[in-house]
Amino acid sequence: MLGDPGQALVVESSRSIQTRSLLAYNTTAVRSVIRESHTLAKTLQQASAEQKALDPDGLISQEELPPELVAPMYINALALQRNMRAIMVYHQQRLDTLRDKFWENGGTLRAAFSEDEAPDTRKHLATVDIAFVQKYNELCVGFKESMYGDLETRADPGVPLMQATQLLAGGTTMPPPRDVFVSVRVVGESQSLESKTGGGVLSLHKGSQYHVAFEDVEDLLVNGTLELIE
């Protein structure tokens, strides 16, 4: 029936909110809403053309137009607006869920969306979802770096590193270090790092694990390049 696909999307959004989970992207319902909306738009265009033919100068009031022309126009216009709201609510709620998952897991992509650590969420990620979370992560990392910058070279370091950590995660679930040395895994790009504790230059390769001084890698833990291994 008219409006059923849109209603299905609204129901799924409600389920996602109640269960605090990411459901599989409902491609079938989304496409049905779009097809139905195109049909409604074409019907409205035809009705508008008929109205213009009856009243080319726009002198007839709505009350004077034939009911068999006006009634379908109102119904189709309301249905089209409802479809638009339903599909916007569905996608906005999905983006909200992705952002919530991201921050609930310390502002790191691996903890929030990897197959190893979040399999239930990962299996329901659509291609557009993956593109969104990657770009969102890039924005967050860029903002964090602009907040605390390079504390070794900047005359004005801006926001202190600890405050930036508390403000923008990477993050927010990272416990205080219990030891001088910590075990970490490289989840970002491979890079070289000059040790602050006299250990020379550290070569960090993506996917590898290291036991290093916390002071040397604190910045990389904050921006998400490294993750702590318990």
Coordinates of C-alpha atoms in Angstrom, one line a residue:
M1 CA 0.0 0.0 0.0
L2 CA 1.0 3.6 -0.4
G3 CA 3.6 4.6 2.3
D4 CA 4.4 1.1 3.4
P5 CA 8.1 1.1 2.4
G6 CA 8.6 4.4 4.2
Q7 CA 6.9 3.1 7.3
A8 CA 9.2 0.0 7.2
L9 CA 12.2 2.4 7.3
V10 CA 10.8 4.3 10.3
V11 CA 10.1 1.1 12.2
E12 CA 13.7 -0.1 11.6
S13 CA 15.1 3.2 12.8
S14 CA 13.0 2.8 16.0
R15 CA 14.3 -0.8 16.5
S16 CA 17.9 0.4 16.0
I17 CA 17.4 3.1 18.7
Q18 CA 15.8 0.7 21.1
T19 CA 18.4 -2.0 20.7
R20 CA 21.4 0.5 20.4
S21 CA 22.6 -1.6 17.4
L22 CA 23.3 -1.0 13.7
L23 CA 20.9 -3.0 11.6
A24 CA 21.6 -4.2 8.0
Y25 CA 21.0 -1.5 5.4
N26 CA 17.5 -2.0 4.0
T27 CA 18.3 -1.5 0.3
T28 CA 15.0 -3.0 -0.8
A29 CA 12.8 -0.6 1.2
V30 CA 15.0 2.4 0.3
R31 CA 14.7 1.7 -3.4
S32 CA 10.9 1.1 -3.0
V33 CA 10.5 4.5 -1.3
I34 CA 12.5 6.2 -4.1
R35 CA 10.4 4.4 -6.9
E36 CA 7.2 5.3 -5.1
S37 CA 8.3 8.9 -4.7
H38 CA 9.1 9.2 -8.5
T39 CA 5.6 7.8 -9.3
L40 CA 4.0 10.3 -6.9
A41 CA 6.0 13.2 -8.4
K42 CA 4.9 12.2 -12.0
T43 CA 1.3 12.1 -10.9
L44 CA 1.6 15.5 -9.3
Q45 CA 3.1 16.9 -12.5
Q46 CA 0.3 15.5 -14.6
A47 CA -2.3 16.9 -12.2
S48 CA -0.6 20.3 -12.2
A49 CA -0.7 20.3 -16.0
E50 CA -4.4 19.5 -16.0
Q51 CA -5.0 22.3 -13.5
K52 CA -3.1 24.7 -15.7
A53 CA -5.1 23.6 -18.7
L54 CA -8.3 24.3 -16.8
D55 CA -7.1 27.7 -15.5
P56 CA -4.3 29.0 -17.6
D57 CA -4.6 32.5 -16.1
G58 CA -4.7 31.3 -12.5
L59 CA -8.1 32.9 -11.8
I60 CA -9.9 29.9 -10.3
S61 CA -9.6 29.3 -6.6
Q62 CA -8.8 25.9 -5.1
E63 CA -12.4 25.6 -3.9
E64 CA -13.7 26.0 -7.5
L65 CA -11.5 23.3 -9.0
P66 CA -13.0 19.8 -9.6
P67 CA -12.7 17.7 -6.5
E68 CA -11.6 14.7 -8.5
L69 CA -8.5 16.8 -9.5
V70 CA -7.8 18.5 -6.1
A71 CA -8.2 15.4 -3.8
P72 CA -5.5 13.3 -5.5
M73 CA -3.2 16.2 -5.6
Y74 CA -3.4 16.7 -1.8
I75 CA -3.1 13.0 -1.1
N76 CA -0.1 12.5 -3.4
A77 CA 1.6 15.6 -2.1
L78 CA 1.3 14.5 1.5
A79 CA 2.5 11.0 0.6
L80 CA 5.5 12.4 -1.1
Q81 CA 6.4 14.6 1.9
R82 CA 6.0 11.7 4.2
N83 CA 8.3 9.5 2.0
M84 CA 10.9 12.3 2.1
R85 CA 10.8 12.6 5.9
A86 CA 10.9 8.8 6.3
I87 CA 14.0 8.3 4.2
M88 CA 15.8 11.3 5.8
V89 CA 15.0 10.0 9.3
Y90 CA 16.3 6.5 8.4
H91 CA 19.6 7.8 7.1
Q92 CA 20.1 10.4 9.8
Q93 CA 19.4 7.8 12.5
R94 CA 21.9 5.5 10.8
L95 CA 24.6 8.2 10.9
D96 CA 23.8 8.9 14.5
T97 CA 24.3 5.2 15.3
L98 CA 27.7 5.1 13.5
R99 CA 28.9 8.2 15.4
D100 CA 27.7 6.7 18.8
K101 CA 29.6 3.5 18.1
F102 CA 32.7 5.4 17.2
W103 CA 32.8 7.4 20.4
E104 CA 31.6 4.6 22.6
N105 CA 34.7 2.7 21.6
G106 CA 37.2 5.5 22.3
G107 CA 37.1 7.3 19.0
T108 CA 39.0 4.5 17.1
L109 CA 37.8 2.8 13.9
R110 CA 39.3 -0.6 14.8
A111 CA 37.5 -0.9 18.2
A112 CA 34.2 0.3 16.8
F113 CA 34.0 -1.4 13.4
S114 CA 36.6 -4.1 12.9
E115 CA 35.6 -7.7 12.3
D116 CA 37.7 -8.9 15.3
E117 CA 36.4 -6.4 17.9
A118 CA 32.9 -5.5 16.6
P119 CA 31.7 -8.3 14.4
D120 CA 28.0 -7.6 14.9
T121 CA 28.5 -4.0 13.7
R122 CA 30.9 -4.8 11.0
K123 CA 28.7 -7.3 9.2
H124 CA 25.9 -4.6 8.9
L125 CA 28.1 -1.9 7.5
A126 CA 27.2 -0.8 3.9
T127 CA 29.7 0.6 1.5
V128 CA 28.4 4.1 2.2
D129 CA 28.7 3.5 6.0
I130 CA 32.3 2.6 5.7
A131 CA 33.0 5.7 3.6
F132 CA 31.3 7.9 6.2
V133 CA 33.1 6.5 9.2
Q134 CA 36.5 6.7 7.5
K135 CA 35.9 10.4 6.5
Y136 CA 34.5 11.1 10.0
N137 CA 37.6 9.6 11.6
E138 CA 39.8 11.7 9.4
L139 CA 38.0 14.9 10.4
C140 CA 38.3 14.0 14.1
V141 CA 42.0 13.2 13.8
G142 CA 42.6 16.4 11.9
F143 CA 40.7 18.4 14.6
K144 CA 42.6 16.7 17.4
E145 CA 46.0 17.5 15.8
S146 CA 45.0 21.1 15.2
M147 CA 44.1 21.4 18.9
Y148 CA 47.4 20.1 20.4
G149 CA 49.7 20.1 17.3
D150 CA 53.3 19.3 17.5
L151 CA 54.2 20.1 21.1
E152 CA 58.0 19.7 20.4
T153 CA 58.2 22.5 17.8
R154 CA 55.3 24.9 18.4
A155 CA 56.0 28.0 20.4
D156 CA 52.3 28.1 21.4
P157 CA 51.2 24.4 21.8
G158 CA 47.5 25.5 22.1
V159 CA 45.4 23.0 24.1
P160 CA 47.5 20.8 26.4
L161 CA 47.8 17.2 25.3
M162 CA 45.9 15.8 28.2
Q163 CA 43.0 18.2 27.7
A164 CA 42.9 17.3 24.0
T165 CA 42.8 13.6 25.0
Q166 CA 39.9 14.1 27.3
L167 CA 38.1 16.3 24.8
L168 CA 38.4 14.1 21.7
A169 CA 39.1 10.5 22.7
G170 CA 41.3 8.1 20.9
G171 CA 41.1 8.5 23.6
T172 CA 38.3 8.7 26.1
T173 CA 38.4 5.1 27.2
M174 CA 42.2 4.8 27.4
P175 CA 43.2 4.1 31.0
P176 CA 46.1 5.8 32.8
P177 CA 49.4 3.9 32.2
R178 CA 50.2 1.4 34.9
D179 CA 53.8 0.9 33.7
V180 CA 56.6 3.0 32.2
F181 CA 56.5 0.6 29.2
V182 CA 53.4 -0.4 27.4
S183 CA 52.5 -2.9 24.6
V184 CA 51.0 -1.3 21.5
R185 CA 49.7 -2.3 18.1
V186 CA 50.1 -0.1 15.0
V187 CA 46.6 0.4 13.4
G188 CA 47.5 3.5 11.4
E189 CA 50.1 4.0 8.7
S190 CA 53.7 2.8 9.2
Q191 CA 56.1 5.5 10.3
S192 CA 59.3 6.3 12.1
L193 CA 59.4 7.9 15.5
E194 CA 62.3 9.5 17.4
S195 CA 62.3 8.3 21.0
K196 CA 62.1 10.9 23.7
T197 CA 63.6 8.5 26.2
G198 CA 66.9 7.9 24.4
G199 CA 65.9 4.8 22.5
G200 CA 66.9 6.2 19.1
V201 CA 64.5 6.0 16.1
L202 CA 61.6 3.6 16.3
S203 CA 60.3 2.1 13.1
L204 CA 56.6 1.3 13.5
H205 CA 55.0 -1.0 10.9
K206 CA 51.3 -1.3 10.4
G207 CA 49.9 -4.4 12.1
S208 CA 53.0 -5.0 14.2
Q209 CA 53.2 -5.0 18.0
Y210 CA 55.8 -3.3 20.2
H211 CA 56.8 -2.9 23.8
V212 CA 57.8 0.7 24.2
A213 CA 58.0 3.6 26.6
F214 CA 54.6 5.2 27.1
E215 CA 56.1 8.7 26.9
D216 CA 57.3 7.9 23.3
V217 CA 54.0 6.8 22.0
E218 CA 51.5 8.9 24.0
D219 CA 50.7 11.2 21.0
L220 CA 50.2 8.3 18.7
L221 CA 47.8 6.7 21.1
V222 CA 45.8 9.9 21.3
N223 CA 45.4 10.3 17.5
G224 CA 44.6 6.6 16.9
T225 CA 47.7 5.5 15.1
L226 CA 48.5 3.1 17.9
E227 CA 46.2 1.1 20.3
L228 CA 47.1 -0.3 23.7
I229 CA 47.3 -4.1 24.1
E230 CA 46.1 -5.2 27.5

